[in-house]
Short mmCIF file of C-alpha atoms in Angstrom, two decimals:
data_model
loop_
_atom_site.label_atom_id
_atom_site.label_comp_id
_atom_site.label_asym_id
_atom_site.label_seq_id
_atom_site.Cartn_x
_atom_site.Cartn_y
_atom_site.Cartn_z
CA MET A 26 46.00 135.97 27.39
CA GLY A 27 45.21 134.24 30.90
CA ALA A 28 42.50 134.91 33.07
CA ASP A 29 42.71 137.89 34.76
CA PRO A 30 45.08 137.18 38.32
CA ALA A 31 44.21 137.56 41.97
CA VAL A 32 45.18 137.26 45.47
CA SER A 33 43.76 137.57 49.18
CA VAL A 34 45.96 139.17 51.97
CA THR A 35 44.47 139.36 55.80
CA THR A 36 45.53 142.66 57.70
CA ALA A 37 44.96 141.97 61.60
CA THR A 38 45.25 145.47 62.64
CA ALA A 39 44.83 148.84 61.41
CA ASP A 40 48.21 149.54 60.98
CA ASP A 41 48.60 146.23 58.91
CA THR A 42 46.04 147.91 56.76
CA LEU A 43 48.32 151.16 56.31
CA ALA A 44 51.55 148.74 55.87
CA LEU A 45 49.90 146.36 53.00
CA GLY A 46 49.06 150.03 51.27
CA VAL A 47 52.81 151.59 51.78
CA ALA A 48 53.76 147.98 50.04
CA LEU A 49 51.35 148.73 47.37
CA ALA A 50 52.73 151.76 46.25
CA GLY A 51 55.82 150.38 44.69
CA VAL A 52 53.79 148.97 41.87
CA PHE A 53 51.68 152.11 40.73
CA ARG A 54 52.45 153.76 37.83
CA GLU A 55 50.56 157.17 36.29
CA ARG A 56 47.21 156.88 34.97
CA ASP A 57 46.57 153.83 37.06
CA VAL A 58 42.95 153.11 38.01
CA VAL A 59 42.38 151.35 41.14
CA LEU A 60 38.83 150.69 42.30
CA LEU A 61 38.09 150.16 46.45
CA THR A 62 35.01 148.48 47.10
CA GLY A 63 33.66 147.10 50.71
CA GLU A 64 31.02 147.87 53.16
CA LEU A 65 31.05 151.49 55.31
CA GLY A 66 34.18 151.08 57.74
CA ALA A 67 36.05 148.53 55.76
CA GLY A 68 39.42 150.03 55.78
CA LYS A 69 39.07 151.74 52.43
CA THR A 70 40.55 155.16 53.20
CA THR A 71 42.92 153.41 55.87
CA LEU A 72 44.49 151.63 52.81
CA VAL A 73 44.89 154.97 50.87
CA ARG A 74 46.65 156.67 53.65
CA GLY A 75 49.04 153.93 53.38
CA ILE A 76 49.12 154.03 49.73
CA VAL A 77 49.78 157.65 49.77
CA ALA A 78 51.92 157.53 52.36
CA GLY A 79 54.43 155.10 50.37
CA LEU A 80 54.31 157.27 47.15
CA GLY A 81 56.47 159.97 49.59
CA SER A 82 53.81 162.18 50.59
CA GLN A 83 53.81 163.87 53.92
CA ASP A 84 49.99 164.73 53.48
CA HIS A 85 47.09 164.51 56.00
CA VAL A 86 44.65 161.74 54.12
CA GLN A 87 41.43 162.25 54.47
CA SER A 88 38.06 160.35 53.16
CA PRO A 89 36.68 162.43 50.00
CA THR A 90 33.04 161.70 51.04
CA PHE A 91 32.07 165.20 51.42
CA THR A 92 34.38 166.88 48.64
CA LEU A 93 34.58 163.95 46.25
CA ILE A 94 37.92 164.50 45.53
CA ARG A 95 40.90 165.13 47.55
CA GLU A 96 44.76 165.71 45.73
CA TYR A 97 48.13 164.44 47.04
CA ALA A 98 51.92 164.84 46.03
CA GLY A 99 54.31 162.48 46.00
CA ARG A 100 56.30 160.01 43.93
CA LEU A 101 52.65 159.91 41.51
CA ALA A 102 49.84 162.66 41.86
CA VAL A 103 46.98 160.93 43.68
CA ALA A 104 43.69 161.94 43.60
CA HIS A 105 41.09 159.88 45.98
CA VAL A 106 37.76 160.03 44.86
CA ASP A 107 34.48 159.25 46.32
CA VAL A 108 31.93 158.34 44.03
CA TYR A 109 29.26 156.96 46.73
CA ARG A 110 27.14 159.83 46.70
CA LEU A 111 27.01 160.47 43.22
CA GLU A 112 23.65 159.69 41.31
CA ARG A 113 23.83 160.00 37.69
CA VAL A 114 26.39 159.19 35.54
CA GLN A 115 26.73 162.88 34.20
CA ASP A 116 27.73 163.87 38.12
CA VAL A 117 30.86 161.54 37.52
CA VAL A 118 31.33 162.36 33.98
CA ASP A 119 31.38 166.62 35.70
CA LEU A 120 34.47 165.29 38.00
CA GLY A 121 36.71 165.45 34.86
CA LEU A 122 38.90 162.68 36.33
CA ASP A 123 40.97 162.09 33.10
CA GLU A 124 42.06 165.92 33.39
CA ILE A 125 43.53 165.94 36.99
CA ALA A 126 47.32 166.09 37.19
CA ASP A 127 46.90 166.33 33.58
CA GLY A 128 45.50 163.11 32.92
CA ARG A 129 48.50 161.65 34.88
CA ALA A 130 47.42 161.18 38.20
CA LEU A 131 46.93 157.83 40.16
CA LEU A 132 43.24 157.26 40.75
CA LEU A 133 42.04 155.46 43.50
CA ILE A 134 38.42 155.50 43.61
CA GLU A 135 36.07 154.60 46.41
CA TRP A 136 32.58 152.81 45.97
CA GLY A 137 34.57 152.49 42.26
CA ASP A 138 32.22 149.95 41.52
CA ALA A 139 29.60 151.91 40.32
CA ILE A 140 31.26 153.24 37.95
CA GLN A 141 33.39 150.74 36.84
CA ASP A 142 31.70 151.05 33.00
CA LEU A 143 33.11 154.66 32.75
CA LEU A 144 36.56 153.64 33.56
CA PRO A 145 39.38 151.74 31.48
CA SER A 146 39.38 147.96 31.39
CA ASP A 147 42.47 148.21 32.93
CA THR A 148 42.03 148.45 36.56
CA LEU A 149 43.09 146.87 39.87
CA ARG A 150 40.05 145.78 41.92
CA ILE A 151 40.57 146.27 45.72
CA THR A 152 37.80 144.77 47.85
CA MET A 153 37.77 145.15 51.37
CA THR A 154 35.54 142.97 53.84
CA THR A 155 35.70 143.07 57.75
CA ALA A 156 33.51 140.89 60.29
CA ASP A 157 33.34 144.19 62.53
CA PRO A 158 33.32 147.23 60.49
CA THR A 159 32.88 149.49 63.84
CA GLY A 160 36.34 147.77 65.12
CA GLU A 161 39.69 150.05 64.25
CA ASP A 162 41.60 146.92 64.62
CA ALA A 163 39.24 144.37 63.33
CA GLU A 164 40.73 141.68 61.00
CA ARG A 165 40.16 142.88 57.15
CA THR A 166 40.81 140.08 53.87
CA VAL A 167 41.64 142.19 51.29
CA VAL A 168 41.16 140.98 47.61
CA LEU A 169 43.25 142.09 44.92
CA ALA A 170 41.71 141.04 41.42
CA GLY A 171 43.77 142.67 38.32
CA GLN A 172 41.67 143.73 35.33
CA GLY A 173 43.30 143.88 31.91
CA GLU A 174 46.46 143.39 30.63
CA VAL A 175 48.21 146.07 32.22
CA TRP A 176 47.64 144.10 35.66
CA ARG A 177 48.55 140.67 33.78
CA ALA A 178 51.86 142.27 32.93
CA ARG A 179 52.67 143.67 36.47
CA TRP A 180 51.16 140.91 38.34
CA ASP A 181 54.55 139.10 39.48
CA ASP A 182 55.57 142.44 40.53
CA LEU A 183 52.47 143.10 42.74
CA GLU A 184 52.59 139.43 44.11
CA ALA A 185 56.05 140.17 45.77
CA LEU A 186 54.82 143.03 47.14
CA VAL A 187 51.82 141.50 48.80
CA GLY A 188 54.02 138.32 49.71
CA VAL A 189 56.70 140.06 51.26
CA ARG A 190 53.53 141.95 53.28
CA SER A 191 51.82 138.52 53.85
CA ARG A 192 54.34 136.46 55.15
CA ALA A 193 55.42 139.16 57.96
#
């Protein structure tokens, strides 16, 4: 059993971040958990827009900051969750994340590092940083880190998708 894998990708524009999300959609399966971390304006929701589009959904993706959960249908059911405003562990438990889409949804959790201990050990952590969070087309660094056996087993597929994207 090796170390958990990680790779870093740079996106120059919001369109590049969307395209990265579209590419990443190809590796996701039912019940996957993705933690999205980064400061406000780092591009987390933009990346989610790409993932949802890559899964074949025509739905308009909005930040779930005030609704907490937004659901989208495509090749996979997607639950886009924002736990930024939740203050207690019980608030997260009350969301019933394990029950969305009969427990089969792909969970994309913004600010997910705050609740990582409540989630399965097999997760994909996506950390996004930018020097200019107010700039729509500011360069972003996206670090993908697979945690657990599921992601170690799928890492070659993920790297192939990211590799095609990062050479573009």
